[in-house]
Amino acid sequence: MTPDQYCEDKAAKSGSSFYYSFRFLSPEKRIAITALYAFCREVDDVVDECTDEGVARTTLNWWRNEVDQMYAGAPQHPVTQSLLPAVKAYDLPRELFLEIIDGMEMDLNQARYNSFKDLHLYCYRVASVVGQLAASIFGYTDRKTLKYAHDLGIAFQLTNIIRDVGEDARRGRIYLPVDELQRFNVPAADILNYRETAEFKALMNFQIDRAEQYYEQAMKLLPEVDKKNQRTGLVMAAIYRATLAEIRLEGAQKVLNQRTSLTPIRKLWLAWKTWWFA
């Protein structure tokens, strides 16, 4: 298996909505964005799948060293070997890859966030940074496109948090800000015990509204001149926003006990429609 095939396999097995949007890219860009996605999956899996915190931290430090090795031109891992041509071709900053690792490590440092300001830093590191790297791979001429990528990344991560509340609770994590739980009278115990209360539903609809605001902000920031190159991000946004709409339609409180997802056919339809008409 070549490094590129390793990354392709990693992306395909994830079943992520992102994978559907990659199919429309040129071979060069598809290899680059798939390698970036595989990198994110690798470091995320370190935190999610490793039961020993010390081992997880050691592994993340290994990845930091591997990023240095990649920028020195001597990567060891199939993902960084596949990423190396993209790093050179698209001038991807080293510090952004380290930011992603720092974001993943935040899951080892804390399981709660006191305010949205605190959560925003996490979302920036694990999603906005990825969006900015992706925007560079897709290509842009106006630097406002990086601001679009920043806000779109926040919107994506907020959508993930909303969709995965129940799944995260089973890991003992609550990403919803503490002060907002208090404002809506939702005790942490209600989330950890999967209680679908009216108060929790109101809290989640508030979270959905904020995610939608970030999608709207992102779309307004995307310069017309870069829309064609950034269509892959727009495909992702269409799929994620449709998922968000489904969550609201089904009852936002149900995220505690079910994980909403679109069918593969619907994802492909949204991807095709957005690619050709965005």
PDB file of C-alpha atoms in Angstrom:
ATOM      1  CA  MET A   1       0.000   0.000   0.000  1.00  0.00           C
ATOM      2  CA  THR A   2       1.419   3.376  -1.021  1.00  0.00           C
ATOM      3  CA  PRO A   3       1.189   6.428   1.305  1.00  0.00           C
ATOM      4  CA  ASP A   4      -1.551   7.886  -0.919  1.00  0.00           C
ATOM      5  CA  GLN A   5      -3.507   4.622  -0.809  1.00  0.00           C
ATOM      6  CA  TYR A   6      -3.131   4.516   2.978  1.00  0.00           C
ATOM      7  CA  CYS A   7      -4.698   7.987   3.250  1.00  0.00           C
ATOM      8  CA  GLU A   8      -7.455   7.111   0.774  1.00  0.00           C
ATOM      9  CA  ASP A   9      -8.289   4.015   2.810  1.00  0.00           C
ATOM     10  CA  LYS A  10      -8.289   6.025   6.049  1.00  0.00           C
ATOM     11  CA  ALA A  11     -10.689   8.592   4.597  1.00  0.00           C
ATOM     12  CA  ALA A  12     -13.001   6.025   3.011  1.00  0.00           C
ATOM     13  CA  LYS A  13     -13.315   3.947   6.190  1.00  0.00           C
ATOM     14  CA  SER A  14     -14.252   7.003   8.251  1.00  0.00           C
ATOM     15  CA  GLY A  15     -17.569   7.383   6.426  1.00  0.00           C
ATOM     16  CA  SER A  16     -17.248  11.136   6.883  1.00  0.00           C
ATOM     17  CA  SER A  17     -19.290  13.635   4.885  1.00  0.00           C
ATOM     18  CA  PHE A  18     -16.004  15.256   3.906  1.00  0.00           C
ATOM     19  CA  TYR A  19     -15.058  12.243   1.813  1.00  0.00           C
ATOM     20  CA  TYR A  20     -17.999  12.838  -0.546  1.00  0.00           C
ATOM     21  CA  SER A  21     -16.801  16.330  -1.402  1.00  0.00           C
ATOM     22  CA  PHE A  22     -13.271  15.164  -2.300  1.00  0.00           C
ATOM     23  CA  ARG A  23     -14.467  13.137  -5.280  1.00  0.00           C
ATOM     24  CA  PHE A  24     -14.939  16.200  -7.487  1.00  0.00           C
ATOM     25  CA  LEU A  25     -11.381  17.505  -7.159  1.00  0.00           C
ATOM     26  CA  SER A  26      -8.508  17.105  -9.583  1.00  0.00           C
ATOM     27  CA  PRO A  27      -6.262  14.108  -8.756  1.00  0.00           C
ATOM     28  CA  GLU A  28      -3.494  16.330  -7.336  1.00  0.00           C
ATOM     29  CA  LYS A  29      -5.815  18.274  -5.037  1.00  0.00           C
ATOM     30  CA  ARG A  30      -7.747  15.153  -4.065  1.00  0.00           C
ATOM     31  CA  ILE A  31      -4.543  13.433  -2.922  1.00  0.00           C
ATOM     32  CA  ALA A  32      -3.532  16.538  -0.958  1.00  0.00           C
ATOM     33  CA  ILE A  33      -6.865  17.066   0.829  1.00  0.00           C
ATOM     34  CA  THR A  34      -7.229  13.349   1.538  1.00  0.00           C
ATOM     35  CA  ALA A  35      -3.774  13.345   3.146  1.00  0.00           C
ATOM     36  CA  LEU A  36      -4.743  16.375   5.251  1.00  0.00           C
ATOM     37  CA  TYR A  37      -7.937  14.637   6.341  1.00  0.00           C
ATOM     38  CA  ALA A  38      -6.008  11.445   7.170  1.00  0.00           C
ATOM     39  CA  PHE A  39      -3.593  13.481   9.301  1.00  0.00           C
ATOM     40  CA  CYS A  40      -6.517  14.896  11.294  1.00  0.00           C
ATOM     41  CA  ARG A  41      -8.013  11.434  11.724  1.00  0.00           C
ATOM     42  CA  GLU A  42      -4.704   9.984  12.925  1.00  0.00           C
ATOM     43  CA  VAL A  43      -4.162  12.572  15.660  1.00  0.00           C
ATOM     44  CA  ASP A  44      -7.854  12.561  16.643  1.00  0.00           C
ATOM     45  CA  ASP A  45      -7.781   8.766  16.990  1.00  0.00           C
ATOM     46  CA  VAL A  46      -4.856   9.061  19.395  1.00  0.00           C
ATOM     47  CA  VAL A  47      -7.128  10.838  21.889  1.00  0.00           C
ATOM     48  CA  ASP A  48     -10.337   8.939  21.166  1.00  0.00           C
ATOM     49  CA  GLU A  49      -8.927   5.422  21.087  1.00  0.00           C
ATOM     50  CA  CYS A  50      -6.042   5.470  23.566  1.00  0.00           C
ATOM     51  CA  THR A  51      -7.195   4.608  27.104  1.00  0.00           C
ATOM     52  CA  ASP A  52      -3.897   5.552  28.744  1.00  0.00           C
ATOM     53  CA  GLU A  53      -3.501   9.355  28.959  1.00  0.00           C
ATOM     54  CA  GLY A  54       0.276   9.126  29.268  1.00  0.00           C
ATOM     55  CA  VAL A  55       0.532   7.022  26.121  1.00  0.00           C
ATOM     56  CA  ALA A  56      -1.777   9.451  24.305  1.00  0.00           C
ATOM     57  CA  ARG A  57       0.400  12.443  25.222  1.00  0.00           C
ATOM     58  CA  THR A  58       3.547  10.572  24.192  1.00  0.00           C
ATOM     59  CA  THR A  59       1.957   9.679  20.853  1.00  0.00           C
ATOM     60  CA  LEU A  60       0.886  13.275  20.217  1.00  0.00           C
ATOM     61  CA  ASN A  61       4.450  14.378  20.939  1.00  0.00           C
ATOM     62  CA  TRP A  62       5.596  11.771  18.410  1.00  0.00           C
ATOM     63  CA  TRP A  63       3.297  13.413  15.872  1.00  0.00           C
ATOM     64  CA  ARG A  64       4.760  16.842  16.663  1.00  0.00           C
ATOM     65  CA  ASN A  65       8.198  15.424  15.936  1.00  0.00           C
ATOM     66  CA  GLU A  66       6.838  13.795  12.777  1.00  0.00           C
ATOM     67  CA  VAL A  67       5.599  17.220  11.578  1.00  0.00           C
ATOM     68  CA  ASP A  68       9.156  18.513  12.077  1.00  0.00           C
ATOM     69  CA  GLN A  69      10.451  15.504  10.143  1.00  0.00           C
ATOM     70  CA  MET A  70       8.022  16.271   7.330  1.00  0.00           C
ATOM     71  CA  TYR A  71       9.219  19.863   7.068  1.00  0.00           C
ATOM     72  CA  ALA A  72      12.803  18.598   7.107  1.00  0.00           C
ATOM     73  CA  GLY A  73      11.890  16.463   4.093  1.00  0.00           C
ATOM     74  CA  ALA A  74      12.180  13.101   5.868  1.00  0.00           C
ATOM     75  CA  PRO A  75       8.698  11.984   7.033  1.00  0.00           C
ATOM     76  CA  GLN A  76       8.366   8.436   8.398  1.00  0.00           C
ATOM     77  CA  HIS A  77       4.588   7.906   8.520  1.00  0.00           C
ATOM     78  CA  PRO A  78       2.515   7.171   5.374  1.00  0.00           C
ATOM     79  CA  VAL A  79       0.280  10.189   6.104  1.00  0.00           C
ATOM     80  CA  THR A  80       3.132  12.675   6.331  1.00  0.00           C
ATOM     81  CA  GLN A  81       4.796  11.047   3.319  1.00  0.00           C
ATOM     82  CA  SER A  82       1.604  11.660   1.355  1.00  0.00           C
ATOM     83  CA  LEU A  83       1.303  15.196   2.770  1.00  0.00           C
ATOM     84  CA  LEU A  84       4.845  16.286   1.915  1.00  0.00           C
ATOM     85  CA  PRO A  85       4.190  17.175  -1.772  1.00  0.00           C
ATOM     86  CA  ALA A  86       1.135  19.235  -0.711  1.00  0.00           C
ATOM     87  CA  VAL A  87       3.127  21.063   1.957  1.00  0.00           C
ATOM     88  CA  LYS A  88       5.591  22.103  -0.734  1.00  0.00           C
ATOM     89  CA  ALA A  89       3.096  22.766  -3.537  1.00  0.00           C
ATOM     90  CA  TYR A  90       0.664  24.853  -1.470  1.00  0.00           C
ATOM     91  CA  ASP A  91       3.114  26.363   1.037  1.00  0.00           C
ATOM     92  CA  LEU A  92       1.216  24.985   4.040  1.00  0.00           C
ATOM     93  CA  PRO A  93       2.478  26.492   7.338  1.00  0.00           C
ATOM     94  CA  ARG A  94       4.081  24.110   9.826  1.00  0.00           C
ATOM     95  CA  GLU A  95       2.553  25.892  12.823  1.00  0.00           C
ATOM     96  CA  LEU A  96      -0.972  25.085  11.645  1.00  0.00           C
ATOM     97  CA  PHE A  97      -0.319  21.341  11.833  1.00  0.00           C
ATOM     98  CA  LEU A  98       1.013  21.843  15.358  1.00  0.00           C
ATOM     99  CA  GLU A  99      -2.128  23.838  16.229  1.00  0.00           C
ATOM    100  CA  ILE A 100      -4.245  20.857  15.190  1.00  0.00           C
ATOM    101  CA  ILE A 101      -2.273  18.581  17.516  1.00  0.00           C
ATOM    102  CA  ASP A 102      -2.606  21.148  20.329  1.00  0.00           C
ATOM    103  CA  GLY A 103      -6.360  21.159  19.753  1.00  0.00           C
ATOM    104  CA  MET A 104      -6.586  17.388  20.012  1.00  0.00           C
ATOM    105  CA  GLU A 105      -4.535  17.506  23.209  1.00  0.00           C
ATOM    106  CA  MET A 106      -7.123  19.852  24.735  1.00  0.00           C
ATOM    107  CA  ASP A 107      -9.379  16.781  25.004  1.00  0.00           C
ATOM    108  CA  LEU A 108      -6.818  15.307  27.401  1.00  0.00           C
ATOM    109  CA  ASN A 109      -6.624  18.495  29.445  1.00  0.00           C
ATOM    110  CA  GLN A 110     -10.316  19.233  29.956  1.00  0.00           C
ATOM    111  CA  ALA A 111     -13.743  17.686  29.502  1.00  0.00           C
ATOM    112  CA  ARG A 112     -15.730  20.910  30.069  1.00  0.00           C
ATOM    113  CA  TYR A 113     -15.651  24.494  28.763  1.00  0.00           C
ATOM    114  CA  ASN A 114     -16.820  27.348  30.975  1.00  0.00           C
ATOM    115  CA  SER A 115     -17.870  29.681  28.166  1.00  0.00           C
ATOM    116  CA  PHE A 116     -18.188  29.867  24.409  1.00  0.00           C
ATOM    117  CA  LYS A 117     -14.979  31.907  24.327  1.00  0.00           C
ATOM    118  CA  ASP A 118     -13.153  28.907  25.778  1.00  0.00           C
ATOM    119  CA  LEU A 119     -14.871  26.510  23.367  1.00  0.00           C
ATOM    120  CA  HIS A 120     -14.061  28.805  20.438  1.00  0.00           C
ATOM    121  CA  LEU A 121     -10.321  28.221  20.928  1.00  0.00           C
ATOM    122  CA  TYR A 122     -10.887  24.472  20.746  1.00  0.00           C
ATOM    123  CA  CYS A 123     -13.018  24.823  17.600  1.00  0.00           C
ATOM    124  CA  TYR A 124     -10.387  27.073  16.038  1.00  0.00           C
ATOM    125  CA  ARG A 125      -7.603  24.579  16.599  1.00  0.00           C
ATOM    126  CA  VAL A 126      -9.378  21.400  15.530  1.00  0.00           C
ATOM    127  CA  ALA A 127     -11.482  22.846  12.677  1.00  0.00           C
ATOM    128  CA  SER A 128     -10.752  26.433  11.589  1.00  0.00           C
ATOM    129  CA  VAL A 129      -7.060  25.671  11.158  1.00  0.00           C
ATOM    130  CA  VAL A 130      -7.969  22.654   9.043  1.00  0.00           C
ATOM    131  CA  GLY A 131     -10.297  24.870   7.002  1.00  0.00           C
ATOM    132  CA  GLN A 132      -7.526  27.348   6.324  1.00  0.00           C
ATOM    133  CA  LEU A 133      -5.159  24.586   5.220  1.00  0.00           C
ATOM    134  CA  ALA A 134      -7.892  23.162   2.993  1.00  0.00           C
ATOM    135  CA  ALA A 135      -8.612  26.605   1.495  1.00  0.00           C
ATOM    136  CA  SER A 136      -4.932  26.855   0.553  1.00  0.00           C
ATOM    137  CA  ILE A 137      -5.090  23.479  -1.193  1.00  0.00           C
ATOM    138  CA  PHE A 138      -8.294  24.399  -3.052  1.00  0.00           C
ATOM    139  CA  GLY A 139      -6.734  27.717  -4.100  1.00  0.00           C
ATOM    140  CA  TYR A 140      -7.623  31.358  -3.445  1.00  0.00           C
ATOM    141  CA  THR A 141      -6.673  34.823  -4.656  1.00  0.00           C
ATOM    142  CA  ASP A 142      -8.352  36.992  -2.002  1.00  0.00           C
ATOM    143  CA  ARG A 143      -7.138  36.630   1.594  1.00  0.00           C
ATOM    144  CA  LYS A 144     -10.720  37.163   2.801  1.00  0.00           C
ATOM    145  CA  THR A 145     -11.189  33.539   1.790  1.00  0.00           C
ATOM    146  CA  LEU A 146      -9.125  32.546   4.839  1.00  0.00           C
ATOM    147  CA  LYS A 147     -11.632  34.394   7.049  1.00  0.00           C
ATOM    148  CA  TYR A 148     -14.403  32.457   5.304  1.00  0.00           C
ATOM    149  CA  ALA A 149     -12.511  29.224   6.007  1.00  0.00           C
ATOM    150  CA  HIS A 150     -12.103  30.216   9.664  1.00  0.00           C
ATOM    151  CA  ASP A 151     -15.842  30.764  10.204  1.00  0.00           C
ATOM    152  CA  LEU A 152     -16.808  27.710   8.176  1.00  0.00           C
ATOM    153  CA  GLY A 153     -14.503  25.614  10.352  1.00  0.00           C
ATOM    154  CA  ILE A 154     -16.195  26.922  13.495  1.00  0.00           C
ATOM    155  CA  ALA A 155     -19.603  26.095  11.961  1.00  0.00           C
ATOM    156  CA  PHE A 156     -18.478  22.544  11.109  1.00  0.00           C
ATOM    157  CA  GLN A 157     -17.157  21.890  14.603  1.00  0.00           C
ATOM    158  CA  LEU A 158     -20.274  23.300  16.259  1.00  0.00           C
ATOM    159  CA  THR A 159     -22.321  20.978  14.044  1.00  0.00           C
ATOM    160  CA  ASN A 160     -20.181  18.030  15.147  1.00  0.00           C
ATOM    161  CA  ILE A 161     -20.632  18.998  18.799  1.00  0.00           C
ATOM    162  CA  ILE A 162     -24.411  19.285  18.396  1.00  0.00           C
ATOM    163  CA  ARG A 163     -24.697  15.965  16.534  1.00  0.00           C
ATOM    164  CA  ASP A 164     -22.435  14.084  18.953  1.00  0.00           C
ATOM    165  CA  VAL A 165     -23.689  15.300  22.355  1.00  0.00           C
ATOM    166  CA  GLY A 166     -24.838  11.822  23.388  1.00  0.00           C
ATOM    167  CA  GLU A 167     -21.755  10.083  22.024  1.00  0.00           C
ATOM    168  CA  ASP A 168     -19.468  12.559  23.806  1.00  0.00           C
ATOM    169  CA  ALA A 169     -21.433  12.156  27.053  1.00  0.00           C
ATOM    170  CA  ARG A 170     -20.708   8.423  26.907  1.00  0.00           C
ATOM    171  CA  ARG A 171     -17.016   9.388  26.954  1.00  0.00           C
ATOM    172  CA  GLY A 172     -17.619  11.688  29.918  1.00  0.00           C
ATOM    173  CA  ARG A 173     -17.248  14.850  27.820  1.00  0.00           C
ATOM    174  CA  ILE A 174     -19.595  17.812  27.551  1.00  0.00           C
ATOM    175  CA  TYR A 175     -18.526  20.431  25.020  1.00  0.00           C
ATOM    176  CA  LEU A 176     -21.559  22.681  25.569  1.00  0.00           C
ATOM    177  CA  PRO A 177     -20.408  25.728  27.595  1.00  0.00           C
ATOM    178  CA  VAL A 178     -21.116  25.546  31.331  1.00  0.00           C
ATOM    179  CA  ASP A 179     -22.567  29.068  31.501  1.00  0.00           C
ATOM    180  CA  GLU A 180     -25.053  28.185  28.754  1.00  0.00           C
ATOM    181  CA  LEU A 181     -26.137  25.017  30.537  1.00  0.00           C
ATOM    182  CA  GLN A 182     -26.814  27.191  33.565  1.00  0.00           C
ATOM    183  CA  ARG A 183     -28.698  29.795  31.512  1.00  0.00           C
ATOM    184  CA  PHE A 184     -31.045  27.122  30.130  1.00  0.00           C
ATOM    185  CA  ASN A 185     -31.331  25.283  33.469  1.00  0.00           C
ATOM    186  CA  VAL A 186     -29.769  22.085  32.156  1.00  0.00           C
ATOM    187  CA  PRO A 187     -27.745  20.244  34.823  1.00  0.00           C
ATOM    188  CA  ALA A 188     -24.747  18.312  33.524  1.00  0.00           C
ATOM    189  CA  ALA A 189     -26.355  15.220  35.049  1.00  0.00           C
ATOM    190  CA  ASP A 190     -29.227  15.494  32.562  1.00  0.00           C
ATOM    191  CA  ILE A 191     -26.767  15.201  29.687  1.00  0.00           C
ATOM    192  CA  LEU A 192     -24.679  12.460  31.281  1.00  0.00           C
ATOM    193  CA  ASN A 193     -27.881  10.496  31.948  1.00  0.00           C
ATOM    194  CA  TYR A 194     -29.379  11.242  28.494  1.00  0.00           C
ATOM    195  CA  ARG A 195     -32.524  13.010  29.745  1.00  0.00           C
ATOM    196  CA  GLU A 196     -34.425  14.584  26.835  1.00  0.00           C
ATOM    197  CA  THR A 197     -35.969  17.518  28.691  1.00  0.00           C
ATOM    198  CA  ALA A 198     -37.681  20.606  27.301  1.00  0.00           C
ATOM    199  CA  GLU A 199     -34.856  22.708  28.760  1.00  0.00           C
ATOM    200  CA  PHE A 200     -32.261  20.620  26.950  1.00  0.00           C
ATOM    201  CA  LYS A 201     -34.195  20.978  23.686  1.00  0.00           C
ATOM    202  CA  ALA A 202     -34.192  24.768  24.068  1.00  0.00           C
ATOM    203  CA  LEU A 203     -30.446  24.691  24.769  1.00  0.00           C
ATOM    204  CA  MET A 204     -29.776  22.637  21.644  1.00  0.00           C
ATOM    205  CA  ASN A 205     -31.924  24.854  19.431  1.00  0.00           C
ATOM    206  CA  PHE A 206     -29.825  27.764  20.705  1.00  0.00           C
ATOM    207  CA  GLN A 207     -26.671  25.865  19.690  1.00  0.00           C
ATOM    208  CA  ILE A 208     -28.149  25.156  16.233  1.00  0.00           C
ATOM    209  CA  ASP A 209     -28.979  28.839  15.780  1.00  0.00           C
ATOM    210  CA  ARG A 210     -25.389  29.813  16.578  1.00  0.00           C
ATOM    211  CA  ALA A 211     -23.962  27.239  14.170  1.00  0.00           C
ATOM    212  CA  GLU A 212     -26.263  28.597  11.454  1.00  0.00           C
ATOM    213  CA  GLN A 213     -25.012  32.115  12.174  1.00  0.00           C
ATOM    214  CA  TYR A 214     -21.457  30.939  11.538  1.00  0.00           C
ATOM    215  CA  TYR A 215     -22.497  29.322   8.254  1.00  0.00           C
ATOM    216  CA  GLU A 216     -24.164  32.581   7.216  1.00  0.00           C
ATOM    217  CA  GLN A 217     -21.113  34.639   8.212  1.00  0.00           C
ATOM    218  CA  ALA A 218     -18.822  32.310   6.274  1.00  0.00           C
ATOM    219  CA  MET A 219     -20.920  32.523   3.096  1.00  0.00           C
ATOM    220  CA  LYS A 220     -20.948  36.322   3.271  1.00  0.00           C
ATOM    221  CA  LEU A 221     -17.162  36.406   3.662  1.00  0.00           C
ATOM    222  CA  LEU A 222     -16.361  34.187   0.663  1.00  0.00           C
ATOM    223  CA  PRO A 223     -15.246  36.468  -2.195  1.00  0.00           C
ATOM    224  CA  GLU A 224     -16.966  35.855  -5.525  1.00  0.00           C
ATOM    225  CA  VAL A 225     -13.598  35.457  -7.240  1.00  0.00           C
ATOM    226  CA  ASP A 226     -12.782  32.370  -5.118  1.00  0.00           C
ATOM    227  CA  LYS A 227     -16.168  30.606  -5.116  1.00  0.00           C
ATOM    228  CA  LYS A 228     -15.260  28.223  -7.910  1.00  0.00           C
ATOM    229  CA  ASN A 229     -12.035  27.070  -6.266  1.00  0.00           C
ATOM    230  CA  GLN A 230     -13.725  26.719  -2.871  1.00  0.00           C
ATOM    231  CA  ARG A 231     -16.620  24.582  -4.104  1.00  0.00           C
ATOM    232  CA  THR A 232     -15.399  21.590  -2.097  1.00  0.00           C
ATOM    233  CA  GLY A 233     -15.900  23.543   1.118  1.00  0.00           C
ATOM    234  CA  LEU A 234     -19.337  24.605  -0.102  1.00  0.00           C
ATOM    235  CA  VAL A 235     -20.214  20.955  -0.713  1.00  0.00           C
ATOM    236  CA  MET A 236     -19.196  20.137   2.855  1.00  0.00           C
ATOM    237  CA  ALA A 237     -21.274  23.064   4.112  1.00  0.00           C
ATOM    238  CA  ALA A 238     -24.359  21.872   2.200  1.00  0.00           C
ATOM    239  CA  ILE A 239     -24.094  18.394   3.729  1.00  0.00           C
ATOM    240  CA  TYR A 240     -23.429  19.666   7.235  1.00  0.00           C
ATOM    241  CA  ARG A 241     -26.228  22.243   7.124  1.00  0.00           C
ATOM    242  CA  ALA A 242     -28.639  19.589   5.898  1.00  0.00           C
ATOM    243  CA  THR A 243     -27.611  17.434   8.866  1.00  0.00           C
ATOM    244  CA  LEU A 244     -28.218  20.365  11.206  1.00  0.00           C
ATOM    245  CA  ALA A 245     -31.672  20.890   9.692  1.00  0.00           C
ATOM    246  CA  GLU A 246     -32.469  17.196  10.217  1.00  0.00           C
ATOM    247  CA  ILE A 247     -31.467  17.425  13.875  1.00  0.00           C
ATOM    248  CA  ARG A 248     -33.826  20.343  14.412  1.00  0.00           C
ATOM    249  CA  LEU A 249     -36.614  18.629  12.477  1.00  0.00           C
ATOM    250  CA  GLU A 250     -36.324  15.365  14.400  1.00  0.00           C
ATOM    251  CA  GLY A 251     -36.212  17.211  17.740  1.00  0.00           C
ATOM    252  CA  ALA A 252     -32.910  18.625  18.927  1.00  0.00           C
ATOM    253  CA  GLN A 253     -33.234  16.881  22.302  1.00  0.00           C
ATOM    254  CA  LYS A 254     -32.892  13.508  20.573  1.00  0.00           C
ATOM    255  CA  VAL A 255     -29.159  13.977  19.974  1.00  0.00           C
ATOM    256  CA  LEU A 256     -28.661  12.481  23.430  1.00  0.00           C
ATOM    257  CA  ASN A 257     -29.873   9.073  22.304  1.00  0.00           C
ATOM    258  CA  GLN A 258     -29.360   8.998  18.541  1.00  0.00           C
ATOM    259  CA  ARG A 259     -26.826  10.191  15.982  1.00  0.00           C
ATOM    260  CA  THR A 260     -28.384  11.935  13.018  1.00  0.00           C
ATOM    261  CA  SER A 261     -26.791  11.295   9.643  1.00  0.00           C
ATOM    262  CA  LEU A 262     -27.790  11.635   6.008  1.00  0.00           C
ATOM    263  CA  THR A 263     -27.973   8.658   3.657  1.00  0.00           C
ATOM    264  CA  PRO A 264     -25.076   8.209   1.227  1.00  0.00           C
ATOM    265  CA  ILE A 265     -27.447   8.887  -1.686  1.00  0.00           C
ATOM    266  CA  ARG A 266     -28.549  12.192  -0.198  1.00  0.00           C
ATOM    267  CA  LYS A 267     -24.966  13.209   0.489  1.00  0.00           C
ATOM    268  CA  LEU A 268     -24.016  12.450  -3.109  1.00  0.00           C
ATOM    269  CA  TRP A 269     -27.019  14.383  -4.398  1.00  0.00           C
ATOM    270  CA  LEU A 270     -26.142  17.423  -2.255  1.00  0.00           C
ATOM    271  CA  ALA A 271     -22.509  17.166  -3.328  1.00  0.00           C
ATOM    272  CA  TRP A 272     -23.372  17.005  -7.036  1.00  0.00           C
ATOM    273  CA  LYS A 273     -25.944  19.808  -6.834  1.00  0.00           C
ATOM    274  CA  THR A 274     -23.680  22.129  -4.856  1.00  0.00           C
ATOM    275  CA  TRP A 275     -20.644  21.460  -7.047  1.00  0.00           C
ATOM    276  CA  TRP A 276     -22.463  22.363 -10.237  1.00  0.00           C
ATOM    277  CA  PHE A 277     -24.706  25.161  -9.004  1.00  0.00           C
ATOM    278  CA  ALA A 278     -22.782  26.840  -6.166  1.00  0.00           C
TER     279      ALA A 278
END
